[in-house]
Coordinates of C-alpha atoms in Angstrom, one line a residue:
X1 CA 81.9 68.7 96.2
X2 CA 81.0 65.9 93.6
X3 CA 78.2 64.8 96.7
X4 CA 77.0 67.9 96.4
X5 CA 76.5 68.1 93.2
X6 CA 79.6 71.1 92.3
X7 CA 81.6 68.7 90.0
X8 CA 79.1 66.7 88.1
X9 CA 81.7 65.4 85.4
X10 CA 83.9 64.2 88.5
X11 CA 80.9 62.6 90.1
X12 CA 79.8 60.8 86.9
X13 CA 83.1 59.4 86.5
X14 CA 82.6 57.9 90.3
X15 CA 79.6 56.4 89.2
X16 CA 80.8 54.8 86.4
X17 CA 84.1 53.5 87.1
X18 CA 86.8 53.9 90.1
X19 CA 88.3 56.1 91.9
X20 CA 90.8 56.0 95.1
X21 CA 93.0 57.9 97.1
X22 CA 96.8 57.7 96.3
X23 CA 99.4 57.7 98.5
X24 CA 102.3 60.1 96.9
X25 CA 106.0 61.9 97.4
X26 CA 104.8 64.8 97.0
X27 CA 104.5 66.0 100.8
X28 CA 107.8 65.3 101.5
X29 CA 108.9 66.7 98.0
X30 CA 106.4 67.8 96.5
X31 CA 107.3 68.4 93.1
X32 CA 108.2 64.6 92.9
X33 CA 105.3 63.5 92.3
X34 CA 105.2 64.6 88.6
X35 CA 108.0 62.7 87.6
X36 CA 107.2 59.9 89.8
X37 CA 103.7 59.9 88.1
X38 CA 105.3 59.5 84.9
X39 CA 107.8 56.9 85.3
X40 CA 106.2 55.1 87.7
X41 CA 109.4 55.0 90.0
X42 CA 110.7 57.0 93.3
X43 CA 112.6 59.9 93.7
X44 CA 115.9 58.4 94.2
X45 CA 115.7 57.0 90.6
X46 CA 114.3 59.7 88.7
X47 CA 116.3 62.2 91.0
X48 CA 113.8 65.0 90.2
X49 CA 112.1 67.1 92.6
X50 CA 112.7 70.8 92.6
X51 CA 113.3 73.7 89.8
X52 CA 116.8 74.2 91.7
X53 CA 118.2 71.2 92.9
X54 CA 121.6 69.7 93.6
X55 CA 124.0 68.0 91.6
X56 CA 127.1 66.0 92.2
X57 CA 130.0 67.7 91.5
X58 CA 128.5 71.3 92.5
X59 CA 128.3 73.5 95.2
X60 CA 125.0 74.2 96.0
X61 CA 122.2 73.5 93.2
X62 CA 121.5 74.2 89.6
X63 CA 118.1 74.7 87.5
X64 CA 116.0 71.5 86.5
X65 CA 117.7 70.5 83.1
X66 CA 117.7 68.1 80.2
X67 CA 119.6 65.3 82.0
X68 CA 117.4 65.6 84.8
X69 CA 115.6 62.2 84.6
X70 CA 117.2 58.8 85.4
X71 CA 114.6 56.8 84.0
X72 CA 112.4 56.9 81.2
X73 CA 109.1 58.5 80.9
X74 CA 106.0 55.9 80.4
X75 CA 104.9 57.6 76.9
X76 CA 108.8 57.0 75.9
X77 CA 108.3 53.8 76.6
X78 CA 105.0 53.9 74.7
X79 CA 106.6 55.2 71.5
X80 CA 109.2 53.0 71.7
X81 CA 106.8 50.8 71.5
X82 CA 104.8 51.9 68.0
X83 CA 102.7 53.8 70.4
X84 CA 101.2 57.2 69.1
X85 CA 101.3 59.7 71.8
X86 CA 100.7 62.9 72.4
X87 CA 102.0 65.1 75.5
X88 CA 100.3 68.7 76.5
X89 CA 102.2 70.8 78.9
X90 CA 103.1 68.2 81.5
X91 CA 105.2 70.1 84.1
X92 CA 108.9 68.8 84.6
X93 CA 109.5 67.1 81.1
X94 CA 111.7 68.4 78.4
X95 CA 112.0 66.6 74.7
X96 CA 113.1 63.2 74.9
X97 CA 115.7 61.9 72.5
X98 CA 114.0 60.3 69.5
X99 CA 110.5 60.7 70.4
X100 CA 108.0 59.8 67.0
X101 CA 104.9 61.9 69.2
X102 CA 103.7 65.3 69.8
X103 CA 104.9 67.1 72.5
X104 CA 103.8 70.9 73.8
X105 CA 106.0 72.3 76.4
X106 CA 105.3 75.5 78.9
X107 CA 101.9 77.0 76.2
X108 CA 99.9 77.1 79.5
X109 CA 101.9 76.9 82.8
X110 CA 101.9 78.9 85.8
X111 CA 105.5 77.5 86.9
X112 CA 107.6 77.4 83.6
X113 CA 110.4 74.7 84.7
X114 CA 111.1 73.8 80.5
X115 CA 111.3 76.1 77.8
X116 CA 108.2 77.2 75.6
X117 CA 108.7 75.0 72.5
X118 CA 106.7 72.0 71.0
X119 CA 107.9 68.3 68.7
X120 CA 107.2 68.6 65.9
X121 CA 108.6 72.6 66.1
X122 CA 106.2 73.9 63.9
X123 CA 103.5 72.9 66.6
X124 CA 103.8 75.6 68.9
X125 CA 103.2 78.2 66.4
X126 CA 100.1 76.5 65.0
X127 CA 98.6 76.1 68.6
X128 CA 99.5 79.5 69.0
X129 CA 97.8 81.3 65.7
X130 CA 94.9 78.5 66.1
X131 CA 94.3 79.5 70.3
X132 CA 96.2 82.4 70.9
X133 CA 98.5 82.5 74.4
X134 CA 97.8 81.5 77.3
X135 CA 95.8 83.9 79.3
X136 CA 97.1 84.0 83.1
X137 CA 99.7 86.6 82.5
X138 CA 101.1 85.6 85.5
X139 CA 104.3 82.7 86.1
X140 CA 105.4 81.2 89.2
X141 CA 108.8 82.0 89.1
X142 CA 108.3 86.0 88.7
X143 CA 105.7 86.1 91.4
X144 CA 107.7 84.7 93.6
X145 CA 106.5 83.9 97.2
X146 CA 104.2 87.4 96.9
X147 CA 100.3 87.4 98.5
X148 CA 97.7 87.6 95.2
X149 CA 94.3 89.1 95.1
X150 CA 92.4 85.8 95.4
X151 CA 89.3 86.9 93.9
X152 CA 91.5 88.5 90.7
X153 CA 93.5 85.0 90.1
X154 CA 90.2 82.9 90.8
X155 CA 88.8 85.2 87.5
X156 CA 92.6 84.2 86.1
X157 CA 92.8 80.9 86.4
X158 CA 89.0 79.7 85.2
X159 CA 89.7 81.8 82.1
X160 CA 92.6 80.0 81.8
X161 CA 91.1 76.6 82.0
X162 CA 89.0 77.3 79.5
X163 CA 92.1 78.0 77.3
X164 CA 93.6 74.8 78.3
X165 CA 90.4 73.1 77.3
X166 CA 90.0 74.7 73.8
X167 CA 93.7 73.9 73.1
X168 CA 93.4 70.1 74.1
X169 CA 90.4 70.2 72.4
X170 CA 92.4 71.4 68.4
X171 CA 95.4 69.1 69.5
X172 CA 92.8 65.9 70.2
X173 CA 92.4 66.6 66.2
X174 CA 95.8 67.2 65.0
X175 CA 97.3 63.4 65.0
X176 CA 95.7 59.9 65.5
X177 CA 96.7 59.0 68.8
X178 CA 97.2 55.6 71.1
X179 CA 97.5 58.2 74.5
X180 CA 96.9 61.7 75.0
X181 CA 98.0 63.1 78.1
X182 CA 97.4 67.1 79.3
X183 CA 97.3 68.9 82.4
X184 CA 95.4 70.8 83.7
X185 CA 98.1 73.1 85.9
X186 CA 95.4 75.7 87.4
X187 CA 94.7 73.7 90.5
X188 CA 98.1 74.5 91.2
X189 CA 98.1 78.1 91.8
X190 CA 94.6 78.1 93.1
X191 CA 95.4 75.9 95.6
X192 CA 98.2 78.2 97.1
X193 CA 96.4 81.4 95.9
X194 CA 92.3 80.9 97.1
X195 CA 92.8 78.7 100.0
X196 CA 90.3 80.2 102.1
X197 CA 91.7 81.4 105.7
X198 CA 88.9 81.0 107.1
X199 CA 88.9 76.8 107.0
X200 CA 91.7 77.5 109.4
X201 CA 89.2 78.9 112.3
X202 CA 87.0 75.9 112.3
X203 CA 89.3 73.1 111.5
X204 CA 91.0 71.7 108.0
X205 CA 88.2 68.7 108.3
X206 CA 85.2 71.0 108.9
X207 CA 83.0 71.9 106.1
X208 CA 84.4 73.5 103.0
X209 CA 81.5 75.0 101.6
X210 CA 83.4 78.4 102.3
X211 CA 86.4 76.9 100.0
X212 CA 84.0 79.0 97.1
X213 CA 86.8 80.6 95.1
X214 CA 89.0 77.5 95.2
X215 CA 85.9 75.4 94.1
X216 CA 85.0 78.3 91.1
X217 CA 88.0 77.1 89.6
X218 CA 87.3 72.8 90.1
X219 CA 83.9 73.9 89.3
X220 CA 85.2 75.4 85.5
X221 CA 87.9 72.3 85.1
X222 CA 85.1 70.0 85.8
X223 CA 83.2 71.5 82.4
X224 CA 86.5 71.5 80.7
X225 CA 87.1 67.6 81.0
X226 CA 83.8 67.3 80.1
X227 CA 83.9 69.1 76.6
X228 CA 87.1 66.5 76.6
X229 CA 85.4 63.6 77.6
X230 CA 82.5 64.5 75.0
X231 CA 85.3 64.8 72.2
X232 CA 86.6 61.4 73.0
X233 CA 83.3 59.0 73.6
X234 CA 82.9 56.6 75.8
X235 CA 85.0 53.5 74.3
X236 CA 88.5 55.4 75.4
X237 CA 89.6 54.9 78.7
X238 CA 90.4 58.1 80.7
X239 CA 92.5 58.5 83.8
X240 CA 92.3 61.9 86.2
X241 CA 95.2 61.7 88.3
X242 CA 96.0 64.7 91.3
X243 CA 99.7 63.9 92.6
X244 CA 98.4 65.8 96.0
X245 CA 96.2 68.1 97.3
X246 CA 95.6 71.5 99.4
X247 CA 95.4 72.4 102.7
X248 CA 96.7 75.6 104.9
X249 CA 100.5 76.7 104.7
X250 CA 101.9 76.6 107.5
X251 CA 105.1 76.2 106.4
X252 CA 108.6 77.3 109.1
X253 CA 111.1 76.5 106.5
X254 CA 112.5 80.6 106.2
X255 CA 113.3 79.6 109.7
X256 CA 115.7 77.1 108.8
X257 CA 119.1 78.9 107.6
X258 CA 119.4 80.5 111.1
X259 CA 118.2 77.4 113.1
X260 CA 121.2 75.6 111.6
X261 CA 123.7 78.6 112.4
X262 CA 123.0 78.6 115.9
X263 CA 122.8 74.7 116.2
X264 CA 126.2 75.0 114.8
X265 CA 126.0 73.5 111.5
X266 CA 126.1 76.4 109.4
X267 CA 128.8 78.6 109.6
X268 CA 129.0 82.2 107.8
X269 CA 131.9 84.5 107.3
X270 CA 130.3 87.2 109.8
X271 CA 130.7 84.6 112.8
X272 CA 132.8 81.6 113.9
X273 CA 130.8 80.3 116.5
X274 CA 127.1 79.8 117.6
X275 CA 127.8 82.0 120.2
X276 CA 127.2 84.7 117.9
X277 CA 124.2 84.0 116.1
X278 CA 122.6 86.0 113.6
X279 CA 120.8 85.8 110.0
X280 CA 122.5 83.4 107.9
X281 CA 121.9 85.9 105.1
X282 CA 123.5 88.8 107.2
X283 CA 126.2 90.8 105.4
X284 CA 129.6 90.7 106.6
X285 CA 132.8 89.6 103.8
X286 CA 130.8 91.5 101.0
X287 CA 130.5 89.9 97.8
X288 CA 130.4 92.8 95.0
X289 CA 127.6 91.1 92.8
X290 CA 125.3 90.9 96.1
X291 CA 126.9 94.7 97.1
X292 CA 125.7 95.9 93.6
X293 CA 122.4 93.8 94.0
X294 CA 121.8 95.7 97.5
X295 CA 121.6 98.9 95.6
X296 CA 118.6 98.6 93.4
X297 CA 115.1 98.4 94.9
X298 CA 113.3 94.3 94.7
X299 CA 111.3 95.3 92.1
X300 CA 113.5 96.8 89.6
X301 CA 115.9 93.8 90.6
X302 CA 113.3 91.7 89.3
X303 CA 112.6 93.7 86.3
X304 CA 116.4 93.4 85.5
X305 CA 116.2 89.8 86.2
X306 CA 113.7 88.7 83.5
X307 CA 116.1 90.6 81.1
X308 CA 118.8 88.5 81.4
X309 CA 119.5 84.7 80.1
X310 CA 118.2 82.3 82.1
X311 CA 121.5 80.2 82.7
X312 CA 123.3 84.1 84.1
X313 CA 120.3 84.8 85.9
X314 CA 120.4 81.6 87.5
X315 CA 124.5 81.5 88.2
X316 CA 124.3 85.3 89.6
X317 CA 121.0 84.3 92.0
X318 CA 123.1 81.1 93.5
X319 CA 125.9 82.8 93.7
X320 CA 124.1 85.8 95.9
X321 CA 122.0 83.6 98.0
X322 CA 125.4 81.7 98.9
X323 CA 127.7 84.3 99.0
X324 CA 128.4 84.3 103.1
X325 CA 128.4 80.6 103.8
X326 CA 132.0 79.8 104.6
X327 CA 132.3 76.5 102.8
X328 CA 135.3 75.6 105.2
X329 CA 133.6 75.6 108.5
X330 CA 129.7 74.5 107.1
X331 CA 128.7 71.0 108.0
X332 CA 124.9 71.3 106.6
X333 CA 123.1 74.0 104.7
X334 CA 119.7 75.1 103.3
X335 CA 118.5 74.1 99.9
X336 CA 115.7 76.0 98.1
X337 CA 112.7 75.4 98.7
X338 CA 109.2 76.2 97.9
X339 CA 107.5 75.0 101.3
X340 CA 109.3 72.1 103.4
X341 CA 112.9 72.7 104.6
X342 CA 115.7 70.7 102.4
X343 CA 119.1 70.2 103.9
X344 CA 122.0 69.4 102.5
X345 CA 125.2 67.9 104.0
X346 CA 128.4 69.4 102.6
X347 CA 129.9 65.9 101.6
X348 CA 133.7 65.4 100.8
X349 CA 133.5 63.8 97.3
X350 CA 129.9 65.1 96.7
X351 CA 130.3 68.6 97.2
X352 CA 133.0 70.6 95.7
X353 CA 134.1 72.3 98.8
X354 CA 132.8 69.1 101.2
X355 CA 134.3 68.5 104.8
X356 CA 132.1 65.8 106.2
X357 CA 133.2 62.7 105.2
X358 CA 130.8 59.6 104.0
X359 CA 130.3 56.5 106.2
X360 CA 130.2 57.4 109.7
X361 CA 131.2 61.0 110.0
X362 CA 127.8 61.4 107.3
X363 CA 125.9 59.1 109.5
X364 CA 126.7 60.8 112.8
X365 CA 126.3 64.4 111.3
X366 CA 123.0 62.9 109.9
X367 CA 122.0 62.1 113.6
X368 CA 122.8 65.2 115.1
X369 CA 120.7 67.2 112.7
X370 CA 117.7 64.8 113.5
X371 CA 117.8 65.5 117.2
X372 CA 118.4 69.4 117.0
X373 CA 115.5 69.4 115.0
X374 CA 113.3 67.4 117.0
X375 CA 113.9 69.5 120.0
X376 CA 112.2 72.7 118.2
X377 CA 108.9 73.7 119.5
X378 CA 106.2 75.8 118.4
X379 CA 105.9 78.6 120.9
X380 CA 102.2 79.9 119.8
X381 CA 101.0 75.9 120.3
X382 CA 103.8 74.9 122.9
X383 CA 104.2 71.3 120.6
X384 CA 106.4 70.4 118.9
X385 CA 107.1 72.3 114.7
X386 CA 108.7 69.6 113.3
X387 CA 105.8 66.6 112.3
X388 CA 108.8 64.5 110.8
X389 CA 112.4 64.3 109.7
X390 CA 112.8 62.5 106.7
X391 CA 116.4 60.4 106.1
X392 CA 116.5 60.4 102.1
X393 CA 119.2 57.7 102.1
X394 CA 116.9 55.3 103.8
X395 CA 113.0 56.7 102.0
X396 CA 113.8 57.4 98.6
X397 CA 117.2 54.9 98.1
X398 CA 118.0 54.6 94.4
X399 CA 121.1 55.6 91.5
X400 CA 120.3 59.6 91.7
X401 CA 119.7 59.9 95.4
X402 CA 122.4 62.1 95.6
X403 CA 120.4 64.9 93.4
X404 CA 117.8 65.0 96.5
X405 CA 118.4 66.5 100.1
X406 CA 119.7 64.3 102.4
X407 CA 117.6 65.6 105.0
X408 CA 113.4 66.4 104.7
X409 CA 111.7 68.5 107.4
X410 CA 107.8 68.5 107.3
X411 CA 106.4 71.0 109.3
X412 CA 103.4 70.6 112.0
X413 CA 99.9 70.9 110.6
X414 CA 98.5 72.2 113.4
X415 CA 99.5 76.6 113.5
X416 CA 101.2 78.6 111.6
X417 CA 105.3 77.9 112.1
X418 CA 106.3 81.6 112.8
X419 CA 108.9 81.1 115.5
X420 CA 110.4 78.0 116.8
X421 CA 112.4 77.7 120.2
X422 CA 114.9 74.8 121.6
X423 CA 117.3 75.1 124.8
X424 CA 120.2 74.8 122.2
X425 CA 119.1 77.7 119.9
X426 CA 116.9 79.5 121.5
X427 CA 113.9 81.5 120.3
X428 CA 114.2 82.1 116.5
X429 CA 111.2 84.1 114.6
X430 CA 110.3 85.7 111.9
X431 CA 107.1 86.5 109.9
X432 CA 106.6 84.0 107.0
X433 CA 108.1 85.7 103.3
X434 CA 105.8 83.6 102.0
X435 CA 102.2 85.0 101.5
X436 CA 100.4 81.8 100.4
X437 CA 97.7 80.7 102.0
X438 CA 97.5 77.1 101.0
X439 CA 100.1 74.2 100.3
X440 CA 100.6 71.1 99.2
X441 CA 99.4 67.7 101.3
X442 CA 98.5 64.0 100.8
X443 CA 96.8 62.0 99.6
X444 CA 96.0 62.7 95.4
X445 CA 93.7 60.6 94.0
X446 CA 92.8 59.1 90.9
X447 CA 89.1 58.4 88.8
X448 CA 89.2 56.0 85.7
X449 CA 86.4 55.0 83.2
X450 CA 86.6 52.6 80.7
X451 CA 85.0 50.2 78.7
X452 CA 86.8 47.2 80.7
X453 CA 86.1 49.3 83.7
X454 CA 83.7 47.7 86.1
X455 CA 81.4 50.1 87.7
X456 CA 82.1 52.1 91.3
X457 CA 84.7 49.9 92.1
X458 CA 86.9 51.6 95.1
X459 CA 90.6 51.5 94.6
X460 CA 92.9 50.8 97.9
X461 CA 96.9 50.9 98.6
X462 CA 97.5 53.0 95.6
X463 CA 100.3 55.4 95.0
X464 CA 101.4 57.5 92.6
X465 CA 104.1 55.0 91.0
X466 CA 101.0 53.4 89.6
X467 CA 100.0 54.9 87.0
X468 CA 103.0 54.6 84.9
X469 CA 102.7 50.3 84.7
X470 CA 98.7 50.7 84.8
X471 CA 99.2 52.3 81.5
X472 CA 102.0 50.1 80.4
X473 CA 99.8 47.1 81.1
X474 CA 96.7 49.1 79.0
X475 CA 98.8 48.7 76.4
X476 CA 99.7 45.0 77.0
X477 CA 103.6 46.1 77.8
X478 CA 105.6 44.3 80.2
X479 CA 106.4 46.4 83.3
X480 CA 110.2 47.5 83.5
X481 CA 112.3 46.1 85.9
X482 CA 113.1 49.4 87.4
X483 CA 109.9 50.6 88.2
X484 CA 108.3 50.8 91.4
X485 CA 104.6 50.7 91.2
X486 CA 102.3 47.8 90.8
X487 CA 99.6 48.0 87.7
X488 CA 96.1 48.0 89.0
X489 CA 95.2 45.1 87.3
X490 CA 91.4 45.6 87.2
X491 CA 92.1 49.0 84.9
X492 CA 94.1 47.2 82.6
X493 CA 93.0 46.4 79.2
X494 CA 95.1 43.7 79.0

């Protein structure tokens, strides 16, 4: 799109400076990439990659909260430092204890995962009188995993960018500043949204000139940073980072609870053996919330939902979705998850109600889920649906590994994952709940231009870790010990 001349303030920025691929978390958990962006470490010591997500000491998962983080964010570091900094609507953050800076939270996101609140706290309200809401109308978490008109939220989200623009635009003038960071979130939901089906019939590498509503919207955020970059001038240096990018969901992970039943490793009060398989969700020993649940129709469910406080709504959803395991007998069970399939291992010591015991009992357990996975195949394709089986102990080792899965299932890229079949659990199917039509892949990238910036240089072997101690360095700041990237040294100031 920038070689053909769609995203000229992208393609400038080429021209000018450098650019490169980045290697990133986020395709094995893909919300990762956010914090791992911003601390400049790996999942297993920032320990955040999911709204709902586990937590030592709990069975099952809780809501992405204040303690989330393990290690600190590189604008903390930054105003620690004397830095002046200021921090518009970056997803997964919350208020940092002692911060000097400005700080928006959730005035323009599509996936609220924070609470709608600003430091200083007077300015929310002034964004608000000064650029009025945010226009969407629409938030992740209410949607749900519903199909959307993708010509109605293409119309959304580029009005929305230009929101996002005007408002970084007033806060650019509201406090000198060393770094100002925003986001611009509405590649987010276009990607998942206006993914174009019709890539699918002639191959994810063909030509995406039929990609047109997804590009409408990288067409309008292309203007937008370039009313920023015009605000700024040229003598401050600018970073556009993507975590990831977009290709076709084909996602199998609603597959998962009832793969694990029949393998054996999920047991529910309905059935003691995988000689009985079923629907991990199936009634059987009713649980009178879910009972009273059943009652109402899905959409006045959710309607009652949004009435209640987030912390109850969020207890009595768990507490539903869980209510049939039988704790005793489950070895293994599903996590939430928006696309890839999370596993869990009900650990003695970890887990409330655990059974599986750490060091070789874990390790063993660990093994057998591996191999009944791998044995799944993809009847429409006849290959195998599983691409790879992740081991979190081993790929993302670190103080808060235990808040991750212990066990990451990426899907096959190649057809849709509606059925999957192996001699030990037969032929499992169902369609897809989820009505996206794109998802989240590798590789992001990043563009930078400077006045220390040499001209189209071509970054290599980047990650996402590197941002965080390429910024650090800008600012002639040591890199902390516990950080995992490397500063590219040839966009540092310093």
């Amino acid at each position: 799109w920038c070689g053909r001349g769609y995203l000229p303030v992208l393609a400038s920025l080429i021209h000018d400076g450098a650019w490169g691929w980045l290697d990133t978390t986020a395709e094995s958990l893909h919300v990762s990439a956010w914090p791992s962006l911003y601390t400049g470490t790996a999942p297993g010591k920032h320990g955040v990659y999911y709204t709902f997500q586990p937590v030592p000491g709990r069975q099952g998962y809780r809501r992405f909260a204040q303690d989330q983080y393990g290690v600190p964010t590189f604008w903390q570091i930054l105003d620690e430092s004397g830095k002046r900094c200021t921090v518009f609507d970056a997803p997964y953050t919350h208020p940092e204890k002692g911060f000097r800076g400005m700080q928006v939270f959730e005035w323009g996101s599509w996936a609220q995962y924070w609470k709608s609140m600003s430091t200083p706290s007077t300015l929310m309200r002034r964004l608000r009188r000064q650029c009025g809401v945010y226009p969407l109308g629409l938030e992740a978490h209410d949607v749900g995993l519903v199909s959307l008109e993708p010509e109605d939220m293409q119309q959304r989200l580029i009005g929305s960018a230009k929101a996002k623009a005007e408002a970084a635009v007033w806060l650019l003038t509201q406090s000198p500043w060393d770094l100002f960071l925003t986001v611009f979130g509405e590649t987010h939901p276009a990607a998942h949204y206006c993914w174009s089906p019709l890539t699918e019939r002639v191959g994810e590498n063909a030509d995406a000139s039929n990609q047109v509503l997804l590009r409408n919207v990288y067409e309008e955020i292309d203007r937008c940073i370039g009313r920023l970059l015009e605000r700024v001038g040229d003598e401050v240096t600018v970073f556009i980072v993507s975590g990831d990018g977009v290709g076709p969901n084909y996602s199998g992970w609603h597959l998962l609870p009832e793969v694990l039943q029949r393998a054996g490793f999920l047991a529910t009060h309905q059935e003691d053996s995988k000689d009985q398989p079923g629907p991990a969700s199936a009634p059987s020993k009713r649980d009178p919330i879910k009972a009273l649940r059943d009652l109402f129709p899905k959409d006045l469910r959710k309607a009652i939902a949004r009435k209640l406080p987030t912390g109850l709504r969020d207890s009595l959803a768990q507490r539903v979705d869980t209510a049939n395991v039988d704790w005793s007998k489950t070895r293994a069970f599903c996590l939430p998850t928006d696309l890839e399939g999370y596993i869990r291992v009900n650990l003695k010591g970890r887990e409330p109600d655990g059974i599986v015991q750490e060091g070789r009992e874990y390790e063993a357990l660990c093994d057998s889920l591996t191999a009944s996975l791998q044995q799944l195949v993809n009847p429409l394709t006849g290959r195998p649906a599983v691409r790879q089986l992740i081991r979190t102990d081993q790929a993302f080792p670190g103080d808060r590994r235990h808040y991750l899965p212990d066990l990451i299932v990426l899907w096959a890229q190649d057809s849709p994952t509606t059925e999957v079949e192996s001699p030990e659990v037969g032929r499992v199917g169902a369609p897809s709940p989820d009505g996206r039509s794109g998802t989240h892949r590798s590789p992001g990238f990043v563009l930078a231009r400077g006045p220390h910036i040499d001209r189209a240089q071509n970054l290599s072997n980047a990650h996402v870790f590197d941002l965080a101690p390429t910024i650090l360095k800008h600012f002639g700041i040591p890199r902390p010990a516990h950080i995992d990237g490397k500063a590219w040294a040839n966009l540092c100031a310093t």
